[in-house]
Amino acid sequence: MTGIILALTGLLLSLTRILGVRQMMLAVMLVRPACDRAFDWLKAASEQQTGPGAAINALVIAIAIVTIIHVPGIVLSAPLLAWASVLLTAAASLVHAPDPSGGLRDLLALFTYAAVFTLPYALVRTKKMATQCLVVALCSSAVPSIFALLELAMQPDILTGEQRLQSTFTHPNIYAFYIVSVVTVILYMLCSANFTLSPIRRRAVLAYAGFLLFLLLLTKARSAWLSMVIITAGYAVLVDRRWLLAILCLPVLLLFPAVGERLSDLKSGTVAVGFEQLNSLAWREVLWNDTLEWLTANPPGLNGYGLNSYKAYVPLFFSRGDGEVRIGPHNAILQIYFEMGMAGLASFGLLWGTVVLEVLSTWSRDFRGALTMSLLCAGYIVMCYSDNLLDYLQFQWFFWFIMGTIAASARLAAHTSQARFAVA
């Protein structure tokens, strides 16, 4: 399989040479959300730990490196310097990692997140290109949306039972977080000064947003629901008050079995006594408390216990485990602290600060657009609270590509005379 991946990577790089960096990157962002389950099937069929996705990851990193070589000036931007600090801190933590190969895989995943954020800085040379990037990101949801309809047709229990919608993704939560980001992009297109939509297109994207919100309900991902409520509520109050009607209709959603049952589930299994089965939130709280108690006695220090180390250590302290269970912390912030220590928290905090400041720098020129993207950042933090968000590659790619495009647009407006990498 390694030989096949190397050959596929070489083929993709050759294709990039022919098509051009911008076209290849946009093509990857367009089709990648539809590939996860197919890639997993290929890995299972070949009985290998890696598959075609590794070749695409390598391609994205290679393109980013080539781009930086051609336009070295972009690395001096604050968000990219912050990303460099995150990657250096993550690499330093590998010294303590109990599973170096697993830690290296996590590090390479972080490199791909940084790469998809970096590329717009070199590729976005005009507002038209920024618009194209966002339109491609929106269009990437077409295949997953169609597949979701097919999944509903094949599994109608999703509407009324415990089954959850996941479309082309490997877990319902990943699809849910992806939908939240896509809907926010639609809100941005509707309100930003950088977009001018005809009445027909406005109605079309509004209808599509409504369809995506329906699919979001069927993922039954409560943290994604909360993030979406925060984003739409902020949007309704501060950007477009016509969306207040949607907020006022939220109680009606309790009539849907998919919503009512998932929320009522939080009322049972709340006390960790004996062998009582806990609901997912209570189970997470026990896991977090056990983790924090252990960290109090065994501080992670400056560099933490190493990337991918949590799963190796969790059997030592998780009271609801069986001594062998290897699970993630279901909290990205706690994971960063455990695996990367105080340096990891500081570097991620620096990254978030610089990205938000970059987005807010367009406040005077595009108040509503800047506010909408800031709400997406707030939604991301909410999603970090209750899930292994750092492991969700497809969502992370979409999110960081969008934020990179917005940040690059802000930089473009502030430095219109700066040279950029010419792409065919």
Tab-separated table of C-alpha atoms in Angstrom:
chain	number	residue	atom	x	y	z
A	1	MET	CA	0.000	0.000	0.000
A	2	THR	CA	2.885	2.392	0.703
A	3	GLY	CA	4.062	2.053	-2.892
A	4	ILE	CA	0.554	2.714	-4.171
A	5	ILE	CA	0.241	5.831	-2.003
A	6	LEU	CA	3.594	7.164	-3.223
A	7	ALA	CA	2.594	6.499	-6.817
A	8	LEU	CA	-0.762	8.198	-6.303
A	9	THR	CA	0.935	11.181	-4.651
A	10	GLY	CA	3.296	11.483	-7.603
A	11	LEU	CA	0.352	11.318	-10.012
A	12	LEU	CA	-1.502	14.037	-8.117
A	13	LEU	CA	1.589	16.266	-8.088
A	14	SER	CA	1.996	15.767	-11.845
A	15	LEU	CA	-1.651	16.689	-12.322
A	16	THR	CA	-1.091	19.790	-10.208
A	17	ARG	CA	1.784	20.726	-12.492
A	18	ILE	CA	-0.567	20.529	-15.467
A	19	LEU	CA	-3.680	22.142	-14.009
A	20	GLY	CA	-2.064	24.708	-11.739
A	21	VAL	CA	-1.952	25.118	-7.980
A	22	ARG	CA	-5.182	27.071	-7.590
A	23	GLN	CA	-7.273	24.756	-9.746
A	24	MET	CA	-5.922	21.646	-8.041
A	25	MET	CA	-6.474	23.006	-4.561
A	26	LEU	CA	-10.028	24.054	-5.384
A	27	ALA	CA	-10.665	20.620	-6.894
A	28	VAL	CA	-9.443	18.916	-3.712
A	29	MET	CA	-11.626	21.120	-1.515
A	30	LEU	CA	-14.602	20.453	-3.789
A	31	VAL	CA	-14.478	16.652	-3.816
A	32	ARG	CA	-12.810	15.721	-0.504
A	33	PRO	CA	-15.959	15.879	1.694
A	34	ALA	CA	-17.484	13.120	-0.442
A	35	CYS	CA	-14.567	10.698	-0.075
A	36	ASP	CA	-14.230	9.610	3.553
A	37	ARG	CA	-16.384	6.500	3.540
A	38	ALA	CA	-15.002	5.390	0.176
A	39	PHE	CA	-11.451	5.799	1.458
A	40	ASP	CA	-12.293	3.845	4.609
A	41	TRP	CA	-13.761	1.056	2.486
A	42	LEU	CA	-10.575	0.908	0.414
A	43	LYS	CA	-8.439	0.748	3.568
A	44	ALA	CA	-10.570	-2.061	4.958
A	45	ALA	CA	-10.482	-3.953	1.656
A	46	SER	CA	-6.689	-3.727	1.501
A	47	GLU	CA	-6.337	-4.402	5.261
A	48	GLN	CA	-4.033	-1.384	5.621
A	49	GLN	CA	-3.935	1.482	8.129
A	50	THR	CA	-3.507	4.080	5.381
A	51	GLY	CA	-5.348	4.677	2.123
A	52	PRO	CA	-5.785	7.149	-0.731
A	53	GLY	CA	-6.520	9.918	1.761
A	54	ALA	CA	-2.849	9.871	2.772
A	55	ALA	CA	-1.881	10.762	-0.800
A	56	ILE	CA	-4.223	13.758	-0.783
A	57	ASN	CA	-2.849	14.835	2.599
A	58	ALA	CA	0.675	14.653	1.208
A	59	LEU	CA	-0.415	16.624	-1.860
A	60	VAL	CA	-1.895	19.430	0.239
A	61	ILE	CA	1.238	19.714	2.366
A	62	ALA	CA	3.482	19.654	-0.732
A	63	ILE	CA	1.430	22.376	-2.439
A	64	ALA	CA	1.628	24.551	0.676
A	65	ILE	CA	5.421	24.134	0.854
A	66	VAL	CA	5.840	25.029	-2.828
A	67	THR	CA	3.564	28.028	-2.360
A	68	ILE	CA	5.558	29.325	0.602
A	69	ILE	CA	8.807	28.907	-1.360
A	70	HIS	CA	7.394	31.067	-4.164
A	71	VAL	CA	5.829	33.639	-1.830
A	72	PRO	CA	7.934	33.605	1.340
A	73	GLY	CA	6.521	36.938	2.468
A	74	ILE	CA	3.220	35.391	3.520
A	75	VAL	CA	4.850	33.572	6.434
A	76	LEU	CA	5.308	36.920	8.156
A	77	SER	CA	1.552	37.289	8.612
A	78	ALA	CA	0.491	36.875	12.236
A	79	PRO	CA	-1.844	33.856	11.766
A	80	LEU	CA	0.784	31.892	9.832
A	81	LEU	CA	3.421	32.641	12.454
A	82	ALA	CA	0.918	31.436	15.052
A	83	TRP	CA	0.352	28.243	13.049
A	84	ALA	CA	4.118	27.738	12.977
A	85	SER	CA	4.191	27.978	16.779
A	86	VAL	CA	1.408	25.367	17.023
A	87	LEU	CA	3.276	22.965	14.742
A	88	LEU	CA	6.572	23.459	16.558
A	89	THR	CA	4.919	22.882	19.918
A	90	ALA	CA	3.186	19.767	18.615
A	91	ALA	CA	6.463	18.439	17.194
A	92	ALA	CA	8.262	19.113	20.479
A	93	SER	CA	5.640	17.109	22.376
A	94	LEU	CA	6.532	13.988	20.371
A	95	VAL	CA	9.636	13.605	22.515
A	96	HIS	CA	7.381	12.294	25.290
A	97	ALA	CA	4.843	10.456	23.116
A	98	PRO	CA	4.273	6.788	24.131
A	99	ASP	CA	3.214	6.031	20.539
A	100	PRO	CA	5.560	7.969	18.204
A	101	SER	CA	3.947	6.647	15.014
A	102	GLY	CA	0.470	7.642	16.174
A	103	GLY	CA	1.792	10.993	17.330
A	104	LEU	CA	3.426	11.544	13.959
A	105	ARG	CA	0.111	10.875	12.213
A	106	ASP	CA	-1.549	13.488	14.409
A	107	LEU	CA	1.250	15.945	13.646
A	108	LEU	CA	0.831	15.414	9.900
A	109	ALA	CA	-2.903	16.021	10.296
A	110	LEU	CA	-2.134	19.354	11.987
A	111	PHE	CA	0.198	20.161	9.096
A	112	THR	CA	-2.673	19.641	6.651
A	113	TYR	CA	-4.913	21.980	8.682
A	114	ALA	CA	-2.205	24.624	8.556
A	115	ALA	CA	-1.708	23.980	4.835
A	116	VAL	CA	-5.348	24.528	3.843
A	117	PHE	CA	-5.322	27.732	5.912
A	118	THR	CA	-2.088	28.923	4.307
A	119	LEU	CA	-2.941	28.346	0.642
A	120	PRO	CA	-5.551	31.126	0.332
A	121	TYR	CA	-2.912	33.624	1.466
A	122	ALA	CA	-1.021	32.989	-1.756
A	123	LEU	CA	-3.871	32.016	-4.063
A	124	VAL	CA	-6.357	34.788	-3.241
A	125	ARG	CA	-5.154	37.772	-5.259
A	126	THR	CA	-8.509	39.430	-5.929
A	127	LYS	CA	-11.961	39.578	-4.368
A	128	LYS	CA	-13.166	37.433	-7.249
A	129	MET	CA	-10.777	34.647	-6.246
A	130	ALA	CA	-11.919	34.892	-2.630
A	131	THR	CA	-15.505	34.588	-3.804
A	132	GLN	CA	-14.572	31.575	-5.919
A	133	CYS	CA	-13.004	29.838	-2.918
A	134	LEU	CA	-16.147	30.311	-0.829
A	135	VAL	CA	-18.430	29.185	-3.657
A	136	VAL	CA	-16.341	26.032	-4.137
A	137	ALA	CA	-16.516	25.390	-0.389
A	138	LEU	CA	-20.305	25.716	-0.517
A	139	CYS	CA	-20.566	23.464	-3.569
A	140	SER	CA	-18.521	20.801	-1.768
A	141	SER	CA	-21.656	20.061	0.260
A	142	ALA	CA	-23.678	19.027	-2.815
A	143	VAL	CA	-22.599	15.368	-2.947
A	144	PRO	CA	-22.914	14.839	0.839
A	145	SER	CA	-26.406	16.388	0.697
A	146	ILE	CA	-27.483	14.070	-2.121
A	147	PHE	CA	-25.965	11.076	-0.343
A	148	ALA	CA	-27.831	12.100	2.821
A	149	LEU	CA	-31.124	11.823	0.939
A	150	LEU	CA	-30.164	8.349	-0.261
A	151	GLU	CA	-29.214	7.393	3.287
A	152	LEU	CA	-32.622	8.566	4.509
A	153	ALA	CA	-34.333	6.508	1.812
A	154	MET	CA	-32.393	3.397	2.816
A	155	GLN	CA	-32.668	4.000	6.583
A	156	PRO	CA	-36.007	5.716	7.322
A	157	ASP	CA	-35.483	4.940	11.034
A	158	ILE	CA	-33.225	7.986	11.095
A	159	LEU	CA	-36.372	10.131	11.147
A	160	THR	CA	-37.932	8.482	14.180
A	161	GLY	CA	-35.461	6.021	15.699
A	162	GLU	CA	-32.009	6.118	17.210
A	163	GLN	CA	-30.156	5.954	13.892
A	164	ARG	CA	-28.187	9.093	13.029
A	165	LEU	CA	-27.470	10.694	9.679
A	166	GLN	CA	-23.792	10.769	8.680
A	167	SER	CA	-23.856	11.006	4.859
A	168	THR	CA	-20.397	10.578	3.279
A	169	PHE	CA	-18.647	11.169	6.602
A	170	THR	CA	-17.391	8.532	9.026
A	171	HIS	CA	-19.339	9.839	12.036
A	172	PRO	CA	-22.570	11.849	12.431
A	173	ASN	CA	-20.817	14.459	14.571
A	174	ILE	CA	-18.305	15.241	11.824
A	175	TYR	CA	-21.107	15.719	9.315
A	176	ALA	CA	-23.008	17.897	11.798
A	177	PHE	CA	-20.050	20.211	12.408
A	178	TYR	CA	-19.496	20.414	8.662
A	179	ILE	CA	-23.137	21.433	8.132
A	180	VAL	CA	-22.822	24.164	10.768
A	181	SER	CA	-19.881	25.632	8.860
A	182	VAL	CA	-21.631	25.400	5.479
A	183	VAL	CA	-24.747	27.145	6.797
A	184	THR	CA	-22.550	29.891	8.272
A	185	VAL	CA	-20.890	30.362	4.877
A	186	ILE	CA	-24.367	30.816	3.394
A	187	LEU	CA	-25.189	33.421	6.051
A	188	TYR	CA	-21.933	35.182	5.190
A	189	MET	CA	-22.827	35.223	1.492
A	190	LEU	CA	-26.236	36.688	2.297
A	191	CYS	CA	-24.930	39.569	4.381
A	192	SER	CA	-21.336	40.323	3.358
A	193	ALA	CA	-20.482	43.426	1.367
A	194	ASN	CA	-18.213	41.193	-0.739
A	195	PHE	CA	-21.196	39.298	-2.199
A	196	THR	CA	-24.017	40.487	-4.417
A	197	LEU	CA	-26.639	37.816	-4.981
A	198	SER	CA	-29.586	38.172	-7.319
A	199	PRO	CA	-33.048	37.664	-5.763
A	200	ILE	CA	-33.294	34.210	-7.341
A	201	ARG	CA	-29.917	33.129	-5.976
A	202	ARG	CA	-30.742	34.522	-2.537
A	203	ARG	CA	-33.923	32.456	-2.430
A	204	ALA	CA	-32.033	29.406	-3.666
A	205	VAL	CA	-29.305	29.574	-1.014
A	206	LEU	CA	-31.896	30.312	1.686
A	207	ALA	CA	-33.839	27.214	0.670
A	208	TYR	CA	-30.638	25.195	0.679
A	209	ALA	CA	-29.758	26.516	4.144
A	210	GLY	CA	-33.166	25.351	5.367
A	211	PHE	CA	-32.554	21.913	3.868
A	212	LEU	CA	-29.145	21.703	5.549
A	213	LEU	CA	-30.670	22.655	8.899
A	214	PHE	CA	-33.135	19.790	8.470
A	215	LEU	CA	-30.217	17.422	7.829
A	216	LEU	CA	-28.441	18.865	10.877
A	217	LEU	CA	-31.387	17.839	13.052
A	218	LEU	CA	-31.106	14.272	11.764
A	219	THR	CA	-27.428	14.023	12.704
A	220	LYS	CA	-28.692	14.292	16.314
A	221	ALA	CA	-25.424	15.984	17.330
A	222	ARG	CA	-26.379	18.151	20.296
A	223	SER	CA	-23.158	20.181	20.460
A	224	ALA	CA	-23.586	21.046	16.783
A	225	TRP	CA	-27.177	22.081	17.493
A	226	LEU	CA	-25.981	24.378	20.274
A	227	SER	CA	-23.332	25.908	18.024
A	228	MET	CA	-25.887	26.499	15.293
A	229	VAL	CA	-28.300	28.140	17.754
A	230	ILE	CA	-25.548	30.469	18.990
A	231	ILE	CA	-24.564	31.415	15.439
A	232	THR	CA	-28.115	31.973	14.182
A	233	ALA	CA	-29.140	33.839	17.349
A	234	GLY	CA	-26.162	36.178	17.047
A	235	TYR	CA	-26.866	36.605	13.348
A	236	ALA	CA	-30.554	37.341	13.993
A	237	VAL	CA	-29.902	39.922	16.708
A	238	LEU	CA	-26.909	41.722	15.213
A	239	VAL	CA	-27.090	41.192	11.449
A	240	ASP	CA	-30.528	40.316	10.070
A	241	ARG	CA	-33.506	40.427	12.426
A	242	ARG	CA	-35.666	38.499	9.977
A	243	TRP	CA	-33.918	35.401	11.321
A	244	LEU	CA	-35.503	36.064	14.715
A	245	LEU	CA	-38.547	34.206	13.401
A	246	ALA	CA	-36.406	31.077	13.033
A	247	ILE	CA	-35.173	31.486	16.610
A	248	LEU	CA	-38.742	31.882	17.893
A	249	CYS	CA	-39.713	28.660	16.135
A	250	LEU	CA	-37.108	26.594	18.011
A	251	PRO	CA	-39.637	25.208	20.572
A	252	VAL	CA	-41.554	23.654	17.684
A	253	LEU	CA	-38.536	21.453	16.969
A	254	LEU	CA	-39.189	19.628	20.239
A	255	LEU	CA	-42.133	17.992	18.487
A	256	PHE	CA	-39.748	16.143	16.175
A	257	PRO	CA	-38.785	12.734	17.617
A	258	ALA	CA	-35.170	13.217	16.482
A	259	VAL	CA	-34.914	16.323	18.661
A	260	GLY	CA	-37.139	15.500	21.604
A	261	GLU	CA	-35.600	12.098	22.288
A	262	ARG	CA	-32.018	13.382	22.088
A	263	LEU	CA	-32.761	16.188	24.545
A	264	SER	CA	-34.822	14.042	26.917
A	265	ASP	CA	-31.927	11.574	27.014
A	266	LEU	CA	-29.956	14.173	28.990
A	267	LYS	CA	-32.440	13.877	31.865
A	268	SER	CA	-31.593	10.245	32.634
A	269	GLY	CA	-28.343	8.597	33.566
A	270	THR	CA	-26.943	11.701	35.224
A	271	VAL	CA	-25.455	10.187	38.398
A	272	ALA	CA	-22.358	7.982	38.278
A	273	VAL	CA	-23.496	5.410	40.843
A	274	GLY	CA	-22.739	1.700	40.578
A	275	PHE	CA	-23.301	0.269	37.123
A	276	GLU	CA	-25.878	2.838	35.986
A	277	GLN	CA	-25.511	3.678	32.326
A	278	LEU	CA	-24.728	7.368	31.959
A	279	ASN	CA	-25.988	9.611	29.199
A	280	SER	CA	-23.310	10.937	26.863
A	281	LEU	CA	-22.905	14.291	28.622
A	282	ALA	CA	-22.703	12.798	32.122
A	283	TRP	CA	-20.228	10.199	30.816
A	284	ARG	CA	-18.084	12.990	29.394
A	285	GLU	CA	-18.190	14.904	32.672
A	286	VAL	CA	-16.942	11.839	34.560
A	287	LEU	CA	-14.181	11.402	32.012
A	288	TRP	CA	-13.156	15.070	32.276
A	289	ASN	CA	-13.207	15.062	36.077
A	290	ASP	CA	-11.105	11.905	36.231
A	291	THR	CA	-8.670	13.412	33.743
A	292	LEU	CA	-8.329	16.691	35.623
A	293	GLU	CA	-7.853	14.897	38.948
A	294	TRP	CA	-5.069	12.805	37.457
A	295	LEU	CA	-3.478	15.890	35.870
A	296	THR	CA	-3.532	17.651	39.225
A	297	ALA	CA	-1.295	14.919	40.597
A	298	ASN	CA	0.649	14.524	37.330
A	299	PRO	CA	0.900	17.949	35.644
A	300	PRO	CA	1.630	17.811	31.900
A	301	GLY	CA	4.231	20.545	32.230
A	302	LEU	CA	5.355	22.684	29.319
A	303	ASN	CA	5.169	20.167	26.461
A	304	GLY	CA	2.563	17.675	27.714
A	305	TYR	CA	2.619	13.905	27.375
A	306	GLY	CA	2.909	13.906	23.583
A	307	LEU	CA	0.519	13.814	20.654
A	308	ASN	CA	-1.836	10.829	20.657
A	309	SER	CA	-0.862	10.048	24.248
A	310	TYR	CA	-4.271	10.474	25.886
A	311	LYS	CA	-5.542	7.123	24.636
A	312	ALA	CA	-2.521	5.401	26.127
A	313	TYR	CA	-2.912	7.031	29.551
A	314	VAL	CA	-6.710	7.031	29.961
A	315	PRO	CA	-6.895	3.408	31.291
A	316	LEU	CA	-4.841	4.584	34.278
A	317	PHE	CA	-7.468	6.948	35.630
A	318	PHE	CA	-10.876	6.618	33.957
A	319	SER	CA	-13.156	5.195	36.636
A	320	ARG	CA	-15.852	4.070	34.182
A	321	GLY	CA	-13.378	2.237	31.971
A	322	ASP	CA	-12.416	-1.420	32.090
A	323	GLY	CA	-8.672	-0.846	32.367
A	324	GLU	CA	-8.119	-1.374	28.660
A	325	VAL	CA	-10.391	1.183	27.006
A	326	ARG	CA	-8.557	3.635	24.741
A	327	ILE	CA	-10.713	6.654	24.022
A	328	GLY	CA	-10.213	10.309	23.254
A	329	PRO	CA	-10.959	13.007	25.833
A	330	HIS	CA	-14.014	14.317	23.934
A	331	ASN	CA	-12.781	17.823	24.638
A	332	ALA	CA	-10.275	19.400	22.254
A	333	ILE	CA	-9.059	21.957	24.784
A	334	LEU	CA	-8.409	19.286	27.388
A	335	GLN	CA	-6.674	17.173	24.756
A	336	ILE	CA	-4.345	20.032	23.845
A	337	TYR	CA	-3.484	20.580	27.509
A	338	PHE	CA	-2.888	16.886	28.160
A	339	GLU	CA	-0.856	16.146	25.035
A	340	MET	CA	0.891	19.494	24.393
A	341	GLY	CA	0.977	21.061	27.848
A	342	MET	CA	0.967	24.743	28.662
A	343	ALA	CA	2.941	25.516	25.508
A	344	GLY	CA	0.176	23.890	23.456
A	345	LEU	CA	-2.559	25.932	25.115
A	346	ALA	CA	-0.534	29.111	24.638
A	347	SER	CA	0.165	28.401	20.948
A	348	PHE	CA	-3.456	27.554	20.165
A	349	GLY	CA	-4.596	30.624	22.094
A	350	LEU	CA	-2.201	32.731	20.027
A	351	LEU	CA	-3.537	31.151	16.836
A	352	TRP	CA	-7.127	31.898	17.747
A	353	GLY	CA	-6.307	35.447	18.799
A	354	THR	CA	-4.542	36.256	15.543
A	355	VAL	CA	-7.242	34.652	13.364
A	356	VAL	CA	-10.078	36.495	15.133
A	357	LEU	CA	-8.186	39.781	14.923
A	358	GLU	CA	-7.615	39.191	11.210
A	359	VAL	CA	-11.326	38.582	10.693
A	360	LEU	CA	-12.284	41.614	12.758
A	361	SER	CA	-9.866	43.816	10.813
A	362	THR	CA	-12.553	44.000	8.092
A	363	TRP	CA	-15.071	45.357	10.621
A	364	SER	CA	-15.113	48.880	9.173
A	365	ARG	CA	-15.488	47.672	5.568
A	366	ASP	CA	-17.735	44.645	6.105
A	367	PHE	CA	-19.281	44.739	9.562
A	368	ARG	CA	-21.897	42.043	8.964
A	369	GLY	CA	-19.510	39.672	7.218
A	370	ALA	CA	-16.866	40.039	9.934
A	371	LEU	CA	-19.455	39.458	12.633
A	372	THR	CA	-20.772	36.316	10.929
A	373	MET	CA	-17.307	34.781	10.684
A	374	SER	CA	-16.659	35.711	14.312
A	375	LEU	CA	-19.807	33.804	15.244
A	376	LEU	CA	-18.433	30.771	13.404
A	377	CYS	CA	-15.288	31.020	15.534
A	378	ALA	CA	-17.478	31.070	18.653
A	379	GLY	CA	-19.344	28.027	17.369
A	380	TYR	CA	-16.044	26.233	16.818
A	381	ILE	CA	-15.065	26.787	20.459
A	382	VAL	CA	-18.407	25.342	21.580
A	383	MET	CA	-17.814	22.254	19.449
A	384	CYS	CA	-14.325	21.927	20.954
A	385	TYR	CA	-15.911	21.577	24.391
A	386	SER	CA	-17.555	18.205	23.879
A	387	ASP	CA	-15.809	16.344	21.083
A	388	ASN	CA	-12.498	15.091	19.709
A	389	LEU	CA	-12.526	17.933	17.220
A	390	LEU	CA	-8.817	17.779	16.381
A	391	ASP	CA	-9.342	14.320	14.864
A	392	TYR	CA	-12.109	15.414	12.461
A	393	LEU	CA	-9.995	16.078	9.378
A	394	GLN	CA	-12.791	16.831	6.922
A	395	PHE	CA	-14.449	19.398	9.162
A	396	GLN	CA	-11.089	20.925	10.059
A	397	TRP	CA	-10.137	21.288	6.387
A	398	PHE	CA	-13.380	23.042	5.559
A	399	PHE	CA	-13.220	25.332	8.576
A	400	TRP	CA	-9.584	26.373	8.148
A	401	PHE	CA	-9.936	26.818	4.388
A	402	ILE	CA	-12.855	29.181	4.998
A	403	MET	CA	-11.029	31.094	7.725
A	404	GLY	CA	-7.893	31.253	5.573
A	405	THR	CA	-9.920	32.708	2.702
A	406	ILE	CA	-11.523	35.334	4.940
A	407	ALA	CA	-8.173	36.225	6.529
A	408	ALA	CA	-6.524	36.421	3.100
A	409	SER	CA	-9.323	38.707	1.905
A	410	ALA	CA	-8.701	41.004	4.872
A	411	ARG	CA	-4.994	41.017	4.096
A	412	LEU	CA	-5.749	41.686	0.435
A	413	ALA	CA	-7.791	44.757	1.319
A	414	ALA	CA	-5.073	46.073	3.616
A	415	HIS	CA	-2.120	45.353	1.311
A	416	THR	CA	-3.424	45.458	-2.241
A	417	SER	CA	0.018	46.230	-3.612
A	418	GLN	CA	1.728	43.145	-2.141
A	419	ALA	CA	2.877	40.585	-4.743
A	420	ARG	CA	1.359	37.153	-4.685
A	421	PHE	CA	2.120	33.796	-6.182
A	422	ALA	CA	0.959	33.701	-9.786
A	423	VAL	CA	-1.084	30.607	-10.522
A	424	ALA	CA	-2.415	29.386	-13.785
